Short mmCIF file of C-alpha atoms and ligand atoms in Angstrom, two decimals:
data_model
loop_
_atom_site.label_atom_id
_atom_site.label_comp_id
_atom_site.label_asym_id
_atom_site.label_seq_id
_atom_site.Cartn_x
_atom_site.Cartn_y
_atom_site.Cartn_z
CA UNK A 953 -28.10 6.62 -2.46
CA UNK A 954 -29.56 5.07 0.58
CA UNK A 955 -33.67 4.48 0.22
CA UNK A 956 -35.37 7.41 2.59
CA UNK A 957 -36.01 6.65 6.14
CA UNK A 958 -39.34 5.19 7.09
CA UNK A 959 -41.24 7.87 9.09
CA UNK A 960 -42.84 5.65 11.46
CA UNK A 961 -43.43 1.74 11.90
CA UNK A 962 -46.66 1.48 10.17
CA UNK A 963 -45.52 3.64 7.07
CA UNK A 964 -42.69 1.60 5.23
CA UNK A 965 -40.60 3.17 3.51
CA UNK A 966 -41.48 2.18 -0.60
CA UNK A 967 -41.79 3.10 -4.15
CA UNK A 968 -45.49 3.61 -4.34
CA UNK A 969 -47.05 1.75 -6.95
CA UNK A 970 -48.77 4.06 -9.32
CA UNK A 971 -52.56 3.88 -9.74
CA UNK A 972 -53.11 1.58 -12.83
CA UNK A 973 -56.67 1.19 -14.81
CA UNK A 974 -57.80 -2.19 -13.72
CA UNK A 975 -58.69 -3.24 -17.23
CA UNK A 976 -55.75 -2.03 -19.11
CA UNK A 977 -53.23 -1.87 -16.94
CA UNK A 978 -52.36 1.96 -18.36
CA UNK A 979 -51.96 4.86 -15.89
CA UNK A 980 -55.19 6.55 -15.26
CA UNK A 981 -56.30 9.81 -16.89
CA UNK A 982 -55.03 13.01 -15.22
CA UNK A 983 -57.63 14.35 -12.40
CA UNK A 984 -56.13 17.93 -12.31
CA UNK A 985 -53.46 19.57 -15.07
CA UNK A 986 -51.88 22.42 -15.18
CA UNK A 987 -50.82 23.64 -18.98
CA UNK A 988 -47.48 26.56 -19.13
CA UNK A 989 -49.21 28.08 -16.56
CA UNK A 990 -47.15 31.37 -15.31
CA UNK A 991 -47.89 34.10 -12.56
CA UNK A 992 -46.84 37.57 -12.25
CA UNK A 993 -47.10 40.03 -9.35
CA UNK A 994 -46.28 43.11 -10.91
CA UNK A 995 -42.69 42.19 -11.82
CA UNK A 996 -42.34 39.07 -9.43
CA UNK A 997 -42.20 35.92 -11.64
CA UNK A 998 -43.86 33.70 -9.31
CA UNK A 999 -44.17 31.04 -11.49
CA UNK A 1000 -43.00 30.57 -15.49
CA UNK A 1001 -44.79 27.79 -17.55
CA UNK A 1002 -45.30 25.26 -15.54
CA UNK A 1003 -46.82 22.56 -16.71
CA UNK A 1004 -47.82 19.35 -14.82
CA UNK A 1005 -50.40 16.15 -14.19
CA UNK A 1006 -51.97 14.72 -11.50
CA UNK A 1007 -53.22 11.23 -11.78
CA UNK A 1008 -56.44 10.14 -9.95
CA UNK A 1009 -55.82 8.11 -6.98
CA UNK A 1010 -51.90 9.53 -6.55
CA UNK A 1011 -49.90 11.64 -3.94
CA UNK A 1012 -48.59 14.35 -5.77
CA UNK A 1013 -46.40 16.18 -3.93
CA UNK A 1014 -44.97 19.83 -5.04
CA UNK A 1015 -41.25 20.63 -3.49
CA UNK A 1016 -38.87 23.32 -3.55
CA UNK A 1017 -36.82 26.35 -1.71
CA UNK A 1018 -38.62 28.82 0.00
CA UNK A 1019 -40.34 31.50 -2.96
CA UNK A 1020 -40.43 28.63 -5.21
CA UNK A 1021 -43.82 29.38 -6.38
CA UNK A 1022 -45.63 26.04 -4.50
CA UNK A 1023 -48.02 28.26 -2.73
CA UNK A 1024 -49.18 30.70 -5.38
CA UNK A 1025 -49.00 27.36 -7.76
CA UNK A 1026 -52.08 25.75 -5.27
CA UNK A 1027 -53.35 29.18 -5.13
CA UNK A 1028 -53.91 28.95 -8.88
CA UNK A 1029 -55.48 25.58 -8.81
CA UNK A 1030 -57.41 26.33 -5.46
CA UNK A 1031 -58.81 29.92 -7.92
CA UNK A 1032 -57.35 32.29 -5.15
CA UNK A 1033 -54.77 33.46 -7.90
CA UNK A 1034 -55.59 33.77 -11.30
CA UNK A 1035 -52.63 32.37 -13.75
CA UNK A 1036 -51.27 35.73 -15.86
CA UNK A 1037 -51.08 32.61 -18.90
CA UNK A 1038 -51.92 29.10 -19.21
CA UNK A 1039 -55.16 26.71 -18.19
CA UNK A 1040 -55.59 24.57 -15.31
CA UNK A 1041 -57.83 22.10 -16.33
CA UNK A 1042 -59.97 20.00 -13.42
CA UNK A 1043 -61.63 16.57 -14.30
CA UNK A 1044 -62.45 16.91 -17.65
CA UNK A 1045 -62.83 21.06 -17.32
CA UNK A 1046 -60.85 24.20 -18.11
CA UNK A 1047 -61.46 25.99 -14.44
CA UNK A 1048 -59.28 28.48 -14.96
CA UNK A 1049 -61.80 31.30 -14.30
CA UNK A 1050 -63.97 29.35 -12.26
CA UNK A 1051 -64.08 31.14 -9.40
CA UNK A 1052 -62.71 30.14 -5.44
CA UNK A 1053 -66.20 29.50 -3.88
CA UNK A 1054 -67.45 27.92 -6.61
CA UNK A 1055 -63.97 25.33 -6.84
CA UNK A 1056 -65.54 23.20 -3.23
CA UNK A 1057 -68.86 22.39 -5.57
CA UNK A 1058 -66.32 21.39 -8.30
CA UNK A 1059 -64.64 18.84 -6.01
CA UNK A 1060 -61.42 20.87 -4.78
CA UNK A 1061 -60.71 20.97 -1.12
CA UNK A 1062 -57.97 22.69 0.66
CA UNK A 1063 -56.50 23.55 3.93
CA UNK A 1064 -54.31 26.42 4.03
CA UNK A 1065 -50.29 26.90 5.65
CA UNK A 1066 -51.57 28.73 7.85
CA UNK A 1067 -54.55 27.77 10.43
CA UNK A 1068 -57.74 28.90 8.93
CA UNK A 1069 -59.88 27.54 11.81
CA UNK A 1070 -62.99 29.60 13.51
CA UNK A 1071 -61.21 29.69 16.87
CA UNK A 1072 -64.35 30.75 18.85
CA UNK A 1073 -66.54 27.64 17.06
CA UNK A 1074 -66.56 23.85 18.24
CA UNK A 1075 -64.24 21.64 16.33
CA UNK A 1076 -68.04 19.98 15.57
CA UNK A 1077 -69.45 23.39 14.14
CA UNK A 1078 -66.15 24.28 12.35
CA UNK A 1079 -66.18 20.78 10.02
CA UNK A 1080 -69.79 21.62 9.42
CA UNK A 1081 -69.22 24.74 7.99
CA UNK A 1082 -68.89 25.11 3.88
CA UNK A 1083 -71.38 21.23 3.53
CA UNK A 1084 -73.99 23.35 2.32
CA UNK A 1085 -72.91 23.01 -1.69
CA UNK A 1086 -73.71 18.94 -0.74
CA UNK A 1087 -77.53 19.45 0.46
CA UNK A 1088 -79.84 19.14 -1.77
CA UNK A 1089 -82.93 20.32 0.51
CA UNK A 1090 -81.61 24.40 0.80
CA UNK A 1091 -83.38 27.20 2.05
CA UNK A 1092 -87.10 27.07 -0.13
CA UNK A 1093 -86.83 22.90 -0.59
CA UNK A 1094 -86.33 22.87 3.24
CA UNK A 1095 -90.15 24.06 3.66
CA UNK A 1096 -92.70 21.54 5.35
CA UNK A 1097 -93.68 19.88 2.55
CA UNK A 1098 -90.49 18.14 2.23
CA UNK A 1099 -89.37 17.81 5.83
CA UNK A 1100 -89.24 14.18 5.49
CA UNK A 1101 -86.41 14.62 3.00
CA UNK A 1102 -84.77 17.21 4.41
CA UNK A 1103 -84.93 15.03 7.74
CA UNK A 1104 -82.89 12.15 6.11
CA UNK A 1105 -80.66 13.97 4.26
CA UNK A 1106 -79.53 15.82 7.89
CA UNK A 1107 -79.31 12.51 9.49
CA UNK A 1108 -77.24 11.07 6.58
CA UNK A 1109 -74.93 14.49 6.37
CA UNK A 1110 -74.44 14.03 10.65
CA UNK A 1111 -73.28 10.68 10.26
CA UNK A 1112 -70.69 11.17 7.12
CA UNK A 1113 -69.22 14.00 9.31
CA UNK A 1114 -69.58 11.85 12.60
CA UNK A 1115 -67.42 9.17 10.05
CA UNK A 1116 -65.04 11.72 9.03
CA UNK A 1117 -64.31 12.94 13.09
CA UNK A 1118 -63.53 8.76 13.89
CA UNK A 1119 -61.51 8.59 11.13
CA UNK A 1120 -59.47 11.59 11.90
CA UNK A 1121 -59.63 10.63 15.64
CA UNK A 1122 -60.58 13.89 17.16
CA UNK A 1123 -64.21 12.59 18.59
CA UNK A 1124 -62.93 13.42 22.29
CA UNK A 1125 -62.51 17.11 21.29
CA UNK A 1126 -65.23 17.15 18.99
CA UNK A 1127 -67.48 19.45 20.88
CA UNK A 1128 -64.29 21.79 22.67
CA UNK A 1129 -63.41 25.11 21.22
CA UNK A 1130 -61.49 25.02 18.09
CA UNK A 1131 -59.30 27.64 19.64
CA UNK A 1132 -58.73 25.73 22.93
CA UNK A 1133 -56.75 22.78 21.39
CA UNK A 1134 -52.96 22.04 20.85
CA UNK A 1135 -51.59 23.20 17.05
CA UNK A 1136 -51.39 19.46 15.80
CA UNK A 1137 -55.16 19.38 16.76
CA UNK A 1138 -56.28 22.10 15.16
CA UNK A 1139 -54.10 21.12 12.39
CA UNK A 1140 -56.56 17.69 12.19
CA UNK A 1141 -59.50 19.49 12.33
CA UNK A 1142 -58.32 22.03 9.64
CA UNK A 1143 -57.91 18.47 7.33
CA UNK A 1144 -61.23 16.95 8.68
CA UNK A 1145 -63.23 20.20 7.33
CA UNK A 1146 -61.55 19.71 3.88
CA UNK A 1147 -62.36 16.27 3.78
CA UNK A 1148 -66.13 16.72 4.80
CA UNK A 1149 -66.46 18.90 1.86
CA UNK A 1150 -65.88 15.24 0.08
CA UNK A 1151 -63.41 16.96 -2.44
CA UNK A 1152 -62.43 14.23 -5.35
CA UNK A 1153 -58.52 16.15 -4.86
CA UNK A 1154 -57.53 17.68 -1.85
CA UNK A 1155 -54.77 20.35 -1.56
CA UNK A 1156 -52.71 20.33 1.48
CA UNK A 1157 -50.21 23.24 1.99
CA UNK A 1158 -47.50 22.24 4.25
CA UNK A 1159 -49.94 19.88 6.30
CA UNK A 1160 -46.61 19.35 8.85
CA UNK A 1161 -45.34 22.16 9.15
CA UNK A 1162 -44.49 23.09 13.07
CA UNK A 1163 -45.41 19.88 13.85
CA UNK A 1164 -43.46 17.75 16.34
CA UNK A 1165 -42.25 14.33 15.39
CA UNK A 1166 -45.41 12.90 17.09
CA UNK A 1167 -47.92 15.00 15.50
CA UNK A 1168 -46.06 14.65 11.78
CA UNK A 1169 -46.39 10.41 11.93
CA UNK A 1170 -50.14 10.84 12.34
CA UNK A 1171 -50.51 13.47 9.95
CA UNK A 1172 -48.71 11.07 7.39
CA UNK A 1173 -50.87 8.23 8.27
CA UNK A 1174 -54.20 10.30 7.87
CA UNK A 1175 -52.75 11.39 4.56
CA UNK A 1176 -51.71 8.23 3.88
CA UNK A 1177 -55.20 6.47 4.78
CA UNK A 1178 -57.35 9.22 3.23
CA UNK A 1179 -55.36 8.00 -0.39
CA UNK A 1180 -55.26 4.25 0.30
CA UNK A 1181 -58.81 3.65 1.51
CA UNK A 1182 -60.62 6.89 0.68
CA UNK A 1183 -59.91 6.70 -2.53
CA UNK A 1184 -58.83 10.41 -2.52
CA UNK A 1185 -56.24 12.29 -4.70
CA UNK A 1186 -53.81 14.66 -2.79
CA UNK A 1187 -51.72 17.22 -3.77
CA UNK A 1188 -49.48 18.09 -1.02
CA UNK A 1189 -47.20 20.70 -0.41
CA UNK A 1190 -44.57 19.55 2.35
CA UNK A 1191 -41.44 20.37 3.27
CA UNK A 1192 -40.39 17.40 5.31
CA UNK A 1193 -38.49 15.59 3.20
CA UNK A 1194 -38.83 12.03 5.06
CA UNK A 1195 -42.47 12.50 4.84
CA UNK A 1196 -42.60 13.19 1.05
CA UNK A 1197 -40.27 10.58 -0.35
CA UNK A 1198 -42.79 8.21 2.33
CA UNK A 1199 -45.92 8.93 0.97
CA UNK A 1200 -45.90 10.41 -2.60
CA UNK A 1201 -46.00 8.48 -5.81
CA UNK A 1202 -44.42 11.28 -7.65
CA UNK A 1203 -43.35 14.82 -6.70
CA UNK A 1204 -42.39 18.12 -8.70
CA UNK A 1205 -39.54 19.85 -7.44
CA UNK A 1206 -39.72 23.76 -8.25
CA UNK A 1207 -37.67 26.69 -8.33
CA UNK A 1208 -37.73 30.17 -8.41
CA UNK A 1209 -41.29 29.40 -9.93
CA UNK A 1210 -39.76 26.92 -12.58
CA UNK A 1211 -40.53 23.29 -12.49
CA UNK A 1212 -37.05 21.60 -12.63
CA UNK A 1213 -37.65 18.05 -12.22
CA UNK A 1214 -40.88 15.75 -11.92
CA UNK A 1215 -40.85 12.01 -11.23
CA UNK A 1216 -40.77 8.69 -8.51
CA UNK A 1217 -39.27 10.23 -5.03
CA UNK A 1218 -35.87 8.53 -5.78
CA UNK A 1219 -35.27 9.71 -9.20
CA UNK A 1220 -36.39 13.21 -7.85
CA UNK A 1221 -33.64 12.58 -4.94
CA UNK A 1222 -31.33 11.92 -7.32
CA UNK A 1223 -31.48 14.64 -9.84
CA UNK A 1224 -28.49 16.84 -10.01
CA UNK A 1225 -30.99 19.54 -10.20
CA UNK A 1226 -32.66 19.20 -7.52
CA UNK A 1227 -29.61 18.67 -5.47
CA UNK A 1228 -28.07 21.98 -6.84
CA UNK A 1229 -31.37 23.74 -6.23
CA UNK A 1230 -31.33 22.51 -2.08
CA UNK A 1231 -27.47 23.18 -1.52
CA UNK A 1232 -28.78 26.69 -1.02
CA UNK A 1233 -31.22 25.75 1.90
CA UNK A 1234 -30.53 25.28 5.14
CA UNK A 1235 -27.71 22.26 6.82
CA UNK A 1236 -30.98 20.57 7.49
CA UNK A 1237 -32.45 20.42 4.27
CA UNK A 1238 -28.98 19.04 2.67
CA UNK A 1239 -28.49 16.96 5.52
CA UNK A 1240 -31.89 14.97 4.61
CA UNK A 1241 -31.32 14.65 0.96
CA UNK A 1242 -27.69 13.09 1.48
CA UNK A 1243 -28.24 10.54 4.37
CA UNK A 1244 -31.48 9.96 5.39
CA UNK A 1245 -32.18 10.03 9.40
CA UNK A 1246 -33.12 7.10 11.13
CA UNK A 1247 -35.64 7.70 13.16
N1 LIG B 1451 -49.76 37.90 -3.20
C1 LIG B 1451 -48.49 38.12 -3.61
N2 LIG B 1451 -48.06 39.34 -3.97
C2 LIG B 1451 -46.80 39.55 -4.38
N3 LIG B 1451 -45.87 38.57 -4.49
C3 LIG B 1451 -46.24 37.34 -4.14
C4 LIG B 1451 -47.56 37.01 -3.68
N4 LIG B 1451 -47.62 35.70 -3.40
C5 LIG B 1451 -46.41 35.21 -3.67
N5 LIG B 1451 -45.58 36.17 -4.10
C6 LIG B 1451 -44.18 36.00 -4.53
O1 LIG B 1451 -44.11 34.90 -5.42
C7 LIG B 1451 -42.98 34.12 -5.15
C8 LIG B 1451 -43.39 32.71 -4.82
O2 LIG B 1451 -44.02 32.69 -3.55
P1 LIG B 1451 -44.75 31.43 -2.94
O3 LIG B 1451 -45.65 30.85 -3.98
O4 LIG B 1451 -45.38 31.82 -1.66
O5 LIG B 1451 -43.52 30.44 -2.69
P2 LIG B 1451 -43.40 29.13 -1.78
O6 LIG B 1451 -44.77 28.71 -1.34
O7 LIG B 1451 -42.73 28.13 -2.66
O8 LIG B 1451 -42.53 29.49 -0.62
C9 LIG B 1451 -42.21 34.80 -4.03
O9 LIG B 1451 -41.24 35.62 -4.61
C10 LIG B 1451 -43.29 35.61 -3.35
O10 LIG B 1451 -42.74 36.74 -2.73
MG1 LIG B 1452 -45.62 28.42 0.60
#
């Protein structure tokens, strides 16, 4: 098989190295696992023992057919579901029953697949919202007495976000209406709230999806840049093929709520599985798994 297309001219198309401990050269301890966790709705198996790692410092993507399970699987991690059996266990943690608001303090961000945005707020006042678990100086420490810290600490809070909107490149819509801009916008901002949250893993459910080509290369790169020189660990949920085999180090291909194959992009690709599992999906799908497109 042919390697996967390269997305766009500043992502090549490569095996990602995997993030190595400096001193030992071993792969670095898991950041986020998930242990036979399943998921019932009433008698919908949504998801049956799965069981998987993410490294610190990787792309993780999750794949699969529609009903697969991806969503309710980041809704377990994220604490919007609850897994019927099995642990998720979060730097160190059993989280499990740690619950959703609670999971931001933690050091789990999200966006969602569909736009969660406060349409009526600036794009400003919408990344602001949900920093509150990071100040120190709340409600009674905020009185006079220590204004002078409280000061700082907003100055130094305006500026990481003021960082976060350059980085993202929205600073020329940064004080419109969330509600006024174009979908791939508001798809940026969506990711530029989850990121001011300073998660140490962020979840991204289909971060590309009804994106055009345009919108898709610069989501990649943002995802891309927030890993390489952020330092931050993603697990992404995407559908785009040519996007996941560009930027993950290893992805998890599910089905019907199973997990049926885990590993590098290629030897993903290349699973019988996983090719059995996609022959249902749409021309499209098969299409991009059998010759990549050139872009
Ligand atoms: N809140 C829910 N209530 C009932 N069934 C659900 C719920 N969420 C998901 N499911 C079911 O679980 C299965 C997996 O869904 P989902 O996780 O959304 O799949 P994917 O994101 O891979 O498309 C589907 O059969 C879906 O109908
Ligand atoms: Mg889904």
């Amino acid at each position: 098989m042919s390697a996967a297309p390269a997305l766009h001219r500043s992502i090549p198309a490569r095996p990602r190295a995997l993030p190595m401990a400096a001193d030992t050269g071993t792969a670095v301890a898991p950041i986020l696992a998930a242990e036979h966790v399943s998921l019932r709705f009433g008698g919908v198996r949504a998801l049956t023992e799965v069981s998987f790692e993410v490294r610190r410092g990787e792309v993780f993507s999750i794949i699969g057919p529609n009903g697969a399970g991806k969503t309710s699987m980041v809704n377990c991690i994220s604490g919007r579901y609850r897994p019927t059996e099995g642990r998720i266990r979060f730097d160190g943690a059993d989280i499990t029953r740690v619950p959703t608001r609670k999971r931001a303090a933690v050091g789990i961000g999200r966006t969602f697949q569909n736009l969660a945005l406060f349409g009526h707020m600036t794009v400003l006042d919408n990344i602001m919202v949900g920093r509150h678990h990071l100040l120190k100086h709340g409600f009674w420490t905020g009185m006079p007495y220590w204004l002078g810290g409280a000061q700082q600490e907003e100055i130094r809070h305006r500026r990481e976000v003021e960082e976060i909107i350059d980085f993202l490149e929205i600073q020329h819509v940064r004080k419109a209406t969330a509600g006024t801009l174009s979908y791939g916008l508001r798809k940026r901002v969506e990711l530029a709230r989850a990121v001011a949250l300073k998660p140490k893993l962020i979840l991204l459910d289909e971060p590309m999806a009804g994106m055009n080509l345009e919108e898709k290369e610069d989501m990649a790169r943002f995802i891309l840049d927030l890993n390489e020189e952020w330092g931050m660990t993603v697990l992404m949920i995407e559908h785009d093929m040519g996007v996941v085999m560009d930027i993950s180090h290893r992805v998890m291909v599910l089905d019907f709520g199973r997990k049926i194959a885990e590993g590098t992009p290629e030897a993903v690709l290349a699973d019988p599985h996983v090719r059995r599992a996609y022959l249902g999906e749409a021309d499209e799908v098969v299409h991009d798994l059998d010759e990549p497109v050139t872009a």
